[in-house]
XYZ file of C-alpha atoms in Angstrom:
406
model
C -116.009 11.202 -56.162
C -116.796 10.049 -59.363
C -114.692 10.042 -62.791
C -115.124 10.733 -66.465
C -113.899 10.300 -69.497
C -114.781 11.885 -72.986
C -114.971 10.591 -76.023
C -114.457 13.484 -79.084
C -116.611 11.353 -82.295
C -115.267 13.059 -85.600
C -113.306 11.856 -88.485
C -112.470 15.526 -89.028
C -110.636 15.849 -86.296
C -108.162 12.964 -86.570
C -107.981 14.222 -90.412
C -106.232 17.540 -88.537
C -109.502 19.495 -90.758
C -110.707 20.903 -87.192
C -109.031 21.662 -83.975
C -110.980 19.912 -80.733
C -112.087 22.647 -78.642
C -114.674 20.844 -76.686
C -112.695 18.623 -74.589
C -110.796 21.175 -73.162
C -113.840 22.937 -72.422
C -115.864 20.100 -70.835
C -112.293 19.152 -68.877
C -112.241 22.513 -67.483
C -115.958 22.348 -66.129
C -115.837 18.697 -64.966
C -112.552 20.049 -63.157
C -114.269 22.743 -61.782
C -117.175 20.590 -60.279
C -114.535 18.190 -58.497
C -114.618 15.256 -61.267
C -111.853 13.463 -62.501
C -111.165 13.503 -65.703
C -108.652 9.891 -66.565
C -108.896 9.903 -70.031
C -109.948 11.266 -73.422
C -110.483 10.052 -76.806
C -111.090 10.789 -80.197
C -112.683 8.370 -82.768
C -113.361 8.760 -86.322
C -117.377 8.213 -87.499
C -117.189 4.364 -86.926
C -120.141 3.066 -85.288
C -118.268 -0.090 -84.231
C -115.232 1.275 -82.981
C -117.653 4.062 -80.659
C -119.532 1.755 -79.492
C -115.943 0.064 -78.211
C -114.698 3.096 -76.715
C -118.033 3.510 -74.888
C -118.449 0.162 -73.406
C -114.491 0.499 -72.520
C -115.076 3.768 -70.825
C -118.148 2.425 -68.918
C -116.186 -0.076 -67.373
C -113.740 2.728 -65.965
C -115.760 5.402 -65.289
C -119.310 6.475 -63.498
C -119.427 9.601 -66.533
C -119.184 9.222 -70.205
C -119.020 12.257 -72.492
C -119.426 12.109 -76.401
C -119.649 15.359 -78.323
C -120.221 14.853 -81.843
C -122.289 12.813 -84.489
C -125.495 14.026 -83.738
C -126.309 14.737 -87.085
C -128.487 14.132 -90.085
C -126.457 12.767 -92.281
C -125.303 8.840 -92.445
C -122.075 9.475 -91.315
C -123.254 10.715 -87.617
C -123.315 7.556 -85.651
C -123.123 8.342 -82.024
C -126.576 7.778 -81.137
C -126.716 4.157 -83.094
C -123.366 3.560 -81.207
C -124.721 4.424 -77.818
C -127.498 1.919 -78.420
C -125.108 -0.607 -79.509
C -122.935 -0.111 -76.752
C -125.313 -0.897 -74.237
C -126.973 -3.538 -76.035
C -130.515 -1.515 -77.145
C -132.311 -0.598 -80.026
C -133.230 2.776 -80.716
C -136.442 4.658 -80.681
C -138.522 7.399 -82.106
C -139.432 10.193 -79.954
C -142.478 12.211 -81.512
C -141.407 15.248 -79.142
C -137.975 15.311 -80.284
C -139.190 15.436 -84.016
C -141.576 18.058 -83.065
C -138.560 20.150 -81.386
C -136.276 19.932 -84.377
C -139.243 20.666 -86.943
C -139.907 23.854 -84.681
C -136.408 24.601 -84.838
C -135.846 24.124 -88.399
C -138.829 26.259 -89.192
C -137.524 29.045 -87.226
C -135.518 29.693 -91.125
C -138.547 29.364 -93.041
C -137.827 25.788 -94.008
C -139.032 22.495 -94.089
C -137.321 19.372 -92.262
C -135.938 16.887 -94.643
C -136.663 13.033 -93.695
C -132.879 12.629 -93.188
C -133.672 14.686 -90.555
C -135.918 12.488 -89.146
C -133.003 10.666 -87.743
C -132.039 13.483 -84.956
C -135.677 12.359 -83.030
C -134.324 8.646 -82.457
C -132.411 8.119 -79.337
C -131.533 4.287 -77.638
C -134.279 2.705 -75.457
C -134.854 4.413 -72.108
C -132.524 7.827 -72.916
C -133.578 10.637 -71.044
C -133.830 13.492 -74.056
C -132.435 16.920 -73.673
C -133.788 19.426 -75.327
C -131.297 21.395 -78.153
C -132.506 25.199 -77.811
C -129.856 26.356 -79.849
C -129.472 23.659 -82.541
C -131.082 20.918 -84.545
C -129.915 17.620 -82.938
C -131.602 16.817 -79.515
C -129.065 15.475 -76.994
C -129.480 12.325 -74.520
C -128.533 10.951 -71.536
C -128.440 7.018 -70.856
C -128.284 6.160 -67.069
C -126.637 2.514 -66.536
C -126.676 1.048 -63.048
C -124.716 -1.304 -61.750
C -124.797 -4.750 -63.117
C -122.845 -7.785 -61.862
C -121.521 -10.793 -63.784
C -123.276 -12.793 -61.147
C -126.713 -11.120 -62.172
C -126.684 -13.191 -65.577
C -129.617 -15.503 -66.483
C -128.540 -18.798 -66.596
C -131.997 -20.739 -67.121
C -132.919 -19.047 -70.172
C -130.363 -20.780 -73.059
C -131.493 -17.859 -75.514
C -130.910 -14.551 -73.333
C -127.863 -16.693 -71.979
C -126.108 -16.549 -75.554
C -127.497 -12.668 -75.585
C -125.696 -12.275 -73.126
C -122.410 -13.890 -74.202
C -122.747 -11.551 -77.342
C -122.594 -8.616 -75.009
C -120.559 -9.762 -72.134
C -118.558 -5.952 -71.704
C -122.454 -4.730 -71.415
C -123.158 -7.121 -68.600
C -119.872 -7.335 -66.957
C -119.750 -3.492 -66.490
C -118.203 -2.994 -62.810
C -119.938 0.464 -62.418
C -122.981 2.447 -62.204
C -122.810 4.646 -65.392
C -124.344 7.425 -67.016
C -123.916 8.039 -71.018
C -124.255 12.118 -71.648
C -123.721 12.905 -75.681
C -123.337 15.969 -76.647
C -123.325 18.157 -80.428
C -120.283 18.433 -81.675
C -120.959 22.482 -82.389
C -119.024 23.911 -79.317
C -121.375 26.578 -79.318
C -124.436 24.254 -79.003
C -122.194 22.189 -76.837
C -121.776 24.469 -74.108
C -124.917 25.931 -73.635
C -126.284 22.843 -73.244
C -123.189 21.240 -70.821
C -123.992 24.519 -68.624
C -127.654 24.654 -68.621
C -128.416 21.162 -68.094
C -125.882 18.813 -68.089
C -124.049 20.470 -64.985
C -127.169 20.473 -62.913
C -128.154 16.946 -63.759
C -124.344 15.818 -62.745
C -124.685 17.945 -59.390
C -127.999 16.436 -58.658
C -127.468 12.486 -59.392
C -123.399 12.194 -58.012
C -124.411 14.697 -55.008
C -120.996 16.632 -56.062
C -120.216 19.007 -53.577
C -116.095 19.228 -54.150
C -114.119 21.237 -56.281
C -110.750 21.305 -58.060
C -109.162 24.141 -57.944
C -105.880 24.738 -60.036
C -102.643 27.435 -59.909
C -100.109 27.473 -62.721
C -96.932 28.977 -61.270
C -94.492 29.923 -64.508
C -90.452 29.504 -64.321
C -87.542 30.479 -66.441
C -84.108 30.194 -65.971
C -83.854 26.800 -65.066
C -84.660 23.535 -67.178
C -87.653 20.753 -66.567
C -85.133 18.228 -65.308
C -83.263 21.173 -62.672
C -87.068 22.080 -61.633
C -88.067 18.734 -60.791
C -84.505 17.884 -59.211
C -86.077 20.736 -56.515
C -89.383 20.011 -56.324
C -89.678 15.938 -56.894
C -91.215 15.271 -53.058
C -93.666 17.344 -54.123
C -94.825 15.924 -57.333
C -95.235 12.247 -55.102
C -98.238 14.211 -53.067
C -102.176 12.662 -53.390
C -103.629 16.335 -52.839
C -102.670 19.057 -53.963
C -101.076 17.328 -56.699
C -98.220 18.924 -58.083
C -96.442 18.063 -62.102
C -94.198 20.047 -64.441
C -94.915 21.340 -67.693
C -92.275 22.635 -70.377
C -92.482 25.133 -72.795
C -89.912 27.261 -75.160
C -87.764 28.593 -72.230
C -90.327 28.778 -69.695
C -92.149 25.766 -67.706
C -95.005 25.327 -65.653
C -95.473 24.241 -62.290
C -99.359 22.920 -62.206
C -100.897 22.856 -58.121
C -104.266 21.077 -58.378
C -106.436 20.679 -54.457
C -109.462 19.433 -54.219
C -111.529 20.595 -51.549
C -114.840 20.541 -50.032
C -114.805 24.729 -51.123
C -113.030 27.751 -52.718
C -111.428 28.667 -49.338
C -110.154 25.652 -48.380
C -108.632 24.877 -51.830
C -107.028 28.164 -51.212
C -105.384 27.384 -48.395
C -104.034 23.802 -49.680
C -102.588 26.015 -52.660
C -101.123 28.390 -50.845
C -99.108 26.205 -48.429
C -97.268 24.506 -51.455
C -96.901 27.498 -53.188
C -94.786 29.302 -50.721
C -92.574 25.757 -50.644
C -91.724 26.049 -54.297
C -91.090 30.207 -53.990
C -88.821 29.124 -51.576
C -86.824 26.341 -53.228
C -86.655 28.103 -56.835
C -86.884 31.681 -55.640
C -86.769 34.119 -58.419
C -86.893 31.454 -61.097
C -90.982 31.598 -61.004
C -91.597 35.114 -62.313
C -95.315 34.614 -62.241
C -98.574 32.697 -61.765
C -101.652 32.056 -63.739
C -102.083 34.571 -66.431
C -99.022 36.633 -66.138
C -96.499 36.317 -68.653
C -92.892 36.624 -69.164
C -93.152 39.884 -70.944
C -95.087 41.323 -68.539
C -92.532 40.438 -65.711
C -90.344 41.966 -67.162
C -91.354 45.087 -67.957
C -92.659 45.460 -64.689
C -88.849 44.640 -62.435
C -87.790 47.966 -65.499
C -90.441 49.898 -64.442
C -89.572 48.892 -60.685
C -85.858 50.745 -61.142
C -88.039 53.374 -62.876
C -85.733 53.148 -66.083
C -87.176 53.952 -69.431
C -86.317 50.551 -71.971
C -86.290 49.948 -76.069
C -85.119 47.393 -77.388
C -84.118 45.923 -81.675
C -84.735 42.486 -82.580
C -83.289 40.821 -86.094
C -84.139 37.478 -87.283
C -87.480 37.204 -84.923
C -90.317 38.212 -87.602
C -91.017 40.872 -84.989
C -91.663 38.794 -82.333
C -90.065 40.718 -79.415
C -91.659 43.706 -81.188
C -94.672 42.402 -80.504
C -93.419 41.843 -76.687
C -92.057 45.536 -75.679
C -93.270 48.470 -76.307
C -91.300 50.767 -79.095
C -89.224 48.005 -79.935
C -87.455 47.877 -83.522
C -86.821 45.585 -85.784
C -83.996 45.257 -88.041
C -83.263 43.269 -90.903
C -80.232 41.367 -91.225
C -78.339 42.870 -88.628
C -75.410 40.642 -87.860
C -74.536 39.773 -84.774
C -70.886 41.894 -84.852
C -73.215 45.214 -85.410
C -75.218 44.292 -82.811
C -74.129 46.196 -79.828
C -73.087 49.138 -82.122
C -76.827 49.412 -83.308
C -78.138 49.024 -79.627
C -75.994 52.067 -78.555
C -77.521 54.334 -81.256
C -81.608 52.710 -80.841
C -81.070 53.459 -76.782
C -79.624 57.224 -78.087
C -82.347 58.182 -80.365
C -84.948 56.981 -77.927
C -83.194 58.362 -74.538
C -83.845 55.205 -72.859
C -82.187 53.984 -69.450
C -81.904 50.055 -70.816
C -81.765 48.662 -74.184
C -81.924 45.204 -74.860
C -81.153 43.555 -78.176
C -81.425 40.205 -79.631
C -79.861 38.883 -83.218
C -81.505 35.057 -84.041
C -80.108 32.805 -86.467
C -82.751 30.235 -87.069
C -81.188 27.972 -89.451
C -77.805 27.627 -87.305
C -80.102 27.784 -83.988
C -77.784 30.933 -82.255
C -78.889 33.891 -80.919
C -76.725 36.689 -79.697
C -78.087 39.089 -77.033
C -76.856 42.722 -76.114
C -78.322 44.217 -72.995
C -77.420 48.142 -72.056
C -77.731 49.146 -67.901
C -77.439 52.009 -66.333
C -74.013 51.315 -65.029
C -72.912 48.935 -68.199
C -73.227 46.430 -70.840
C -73.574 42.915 -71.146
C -73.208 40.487 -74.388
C -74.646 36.737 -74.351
C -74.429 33.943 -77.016
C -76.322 30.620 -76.965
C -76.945 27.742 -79.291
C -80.188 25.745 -79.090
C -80.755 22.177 -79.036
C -84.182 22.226 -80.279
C -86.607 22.019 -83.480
C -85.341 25.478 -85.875
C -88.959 26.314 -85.728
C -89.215 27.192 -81.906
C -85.324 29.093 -82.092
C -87.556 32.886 -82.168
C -89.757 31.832 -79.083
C -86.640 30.210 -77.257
C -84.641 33.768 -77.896
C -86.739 36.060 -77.005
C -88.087 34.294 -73.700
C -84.259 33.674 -72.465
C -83.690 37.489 -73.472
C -87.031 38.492 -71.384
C -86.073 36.363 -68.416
C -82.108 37.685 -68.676
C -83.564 41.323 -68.383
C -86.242 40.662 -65.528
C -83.175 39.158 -63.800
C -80.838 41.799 -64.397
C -82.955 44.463 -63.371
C -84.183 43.023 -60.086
C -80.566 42.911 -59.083
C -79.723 45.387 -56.536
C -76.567 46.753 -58.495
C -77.665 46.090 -61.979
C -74.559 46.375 -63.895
């Protein structure tokens, strides 16, 4: 099975100007084909330091990945780093011109000679044609050279050779796939070509198939306390991701199919429903909010609910939910009683944040009683609303799947 890397080229993006949206794209497809992915990058628009990261990711992995610097303009040096990288010059291609004068005149214009630049690829690149976009795309295939394999007898393309020594030394066969930097270009192009090429030449017939289970009510460090044997497995592999007051249990199989990924999944899945029980609320794309409502609707009870201090966050969360400004947390309980009146509801649940001391107070009205709740957070101020109203969410799915909710 063979593994990639990608390499993000951008000064942009390590400026914070744009937001990288094509590696988690081109993760999610490699993924999805049965690749894996070790490592990404970004690098600013240096040829020197891409042509490093390229010769460093050759030497790790069969697939290499750039998106970005396919330009016009002076500062897009992928394909000038490519060729360095691997030791080439590179080349005009008359029928890569041709395809970005067609496309250009497609707006009534005339290609610049700047231009000119997006029909040179290094020596020996296979060209992809750009339908959607100006700046033709290339793939380099490497094979495998030894150290052994170097030319000893000839004193000149013996110090060539010194000069490029992580060229020559390369431990695997290789193939160099650069992309536009455009996610829109990007991905037609990664699906309509660059997919079927990498089925075709690594004879990938495996897939990875993923399921995100999602917790609350119990911390990272309690989760894993439960579930560490499992995180040691090869396949599935199993790891823990935290968020404000929920985390995520990643299961990852790889598999010769769909089915059989399935089934992997499935086994491990029930294991961790059965350590943590009612502490994963929910898989994939359910969310918190959603469980929930659903364990109220379950009882068949009717809910509203008042937030202060949350921007309307939990507003945004439950359905005919108020919010209230500056309600202190005393009044609380007093104003839940009257919201849960006026709207005949069967529950009302109620939550008063204090970002700047990091408290929250919550006020939750059953059928059969009420309950208060206060809690201090440990974390950054600006996560205090998300923390609240996720503890508040998961303290009302709980309550309400208990058989005597009180």
């Amino acid at each position: 099975m063979p593994s990639a890397e990608i390499i993000t080229i951008g000064t942009e993006i390590l400026l914070g100007e744009i937001v990288d949206t094509n590696t988690r794209h081109i993760a999610r497809v490699l993924r999805n084909m049965g690749v894996d992915l070790y490592r990404t990058i970004t690098i600013g628009d240096n040829t020197q330091r891409i042509a490093d990261a390229i010769r460093h990711s050759m030497e790790r992995a069969e697939i290499v990945i750039t998106t970005g610097g396919l330009g016009p303009t002076v500062d897009d040096p992928t394909r000038e780093a490519v060729a360095r990288a691997l030791g080439v010059e590179t080349e005009f291609r008359e029928d890569l011109w041709e395809q970005v004068v067609e496309v250009i005149s497609r707006y009534g214009r005339k290609p610049s000679e700047n231009q000119r630049r997006q029909a040179y690829v290094p020596q020996g690149a296979i060209a992809i044609k750009n339908p959607v976009g100006t700046a033709p795309c290339f793939i380099v295939e490497r094979p495998q050279v030894h150290g052994a394999e170097r030319s000893l007898n000839d004193p000149e393309r013996a110090h060539r050779e010194d000069e490029l020594e992580d060229v020559v030394e390369q431990r695997k066969e290789s193939v160099i796939i650069s992309l536009p930097g455009v996610p829109n270009e990007m991905e037609y192009i990664l699906h309509e070509s660059i997919v079927p090429y990498l089925q075709k030449r690594f004879n990938l017939h495996e897939i990875i198939k993923i399921r995100i289970l999602h917790c609350s009510g119990l911390g990272e460090g309690m989760i894993d306390e439960k579930i560490a044997d499992l995180e040691t497995l090869s396949n599935p592999t199993v790891g823990l991701a935290a968020h404000t007051g929920v985390v995520d249990i990643r299961i990852a199989a790889k598999a010769k199919n769909e089915a059989e990924a399935d089934r992997m999944i499935a086994a491990i899945e029930r294991d961790v429903r059965e350590r943590l029980g009612e502490v994963v609320f929910g898989a994939d794309e359910d969310t918190l909010a959603d469980a929930a409502l659903n364990a109220v609707a379950a009882r068949g009870w009717t809910l509203t609910a008042i937030e202060s201090g949350l921007d309307g966050l939990l507003a945004r969360k439950i359905p005919h939910a108020v919010s209230v400004t500056n309600l202190q947390s005393s009044n609380l309980m007093e104003a839940l009683r009257a919201a849960r009146l006026e709207a005949k509801a069967d529950v009302a649940l109620g939550i008063v944040a204090n970002v700047a001391e990091r408290t929250a107070d919550f006020g939750l009205i059953l059928p059969r009683g009420e309950k208060t709740h206060h809690i201090t957070y440990g974390g950054p101020p600006r996560s205090v609303q998300r923390w609240a109203v996720n503890l508040a969410l998961d303290w009302l799915r709980r309550r309400a799947m208990e058989s005597e909710a009180v």
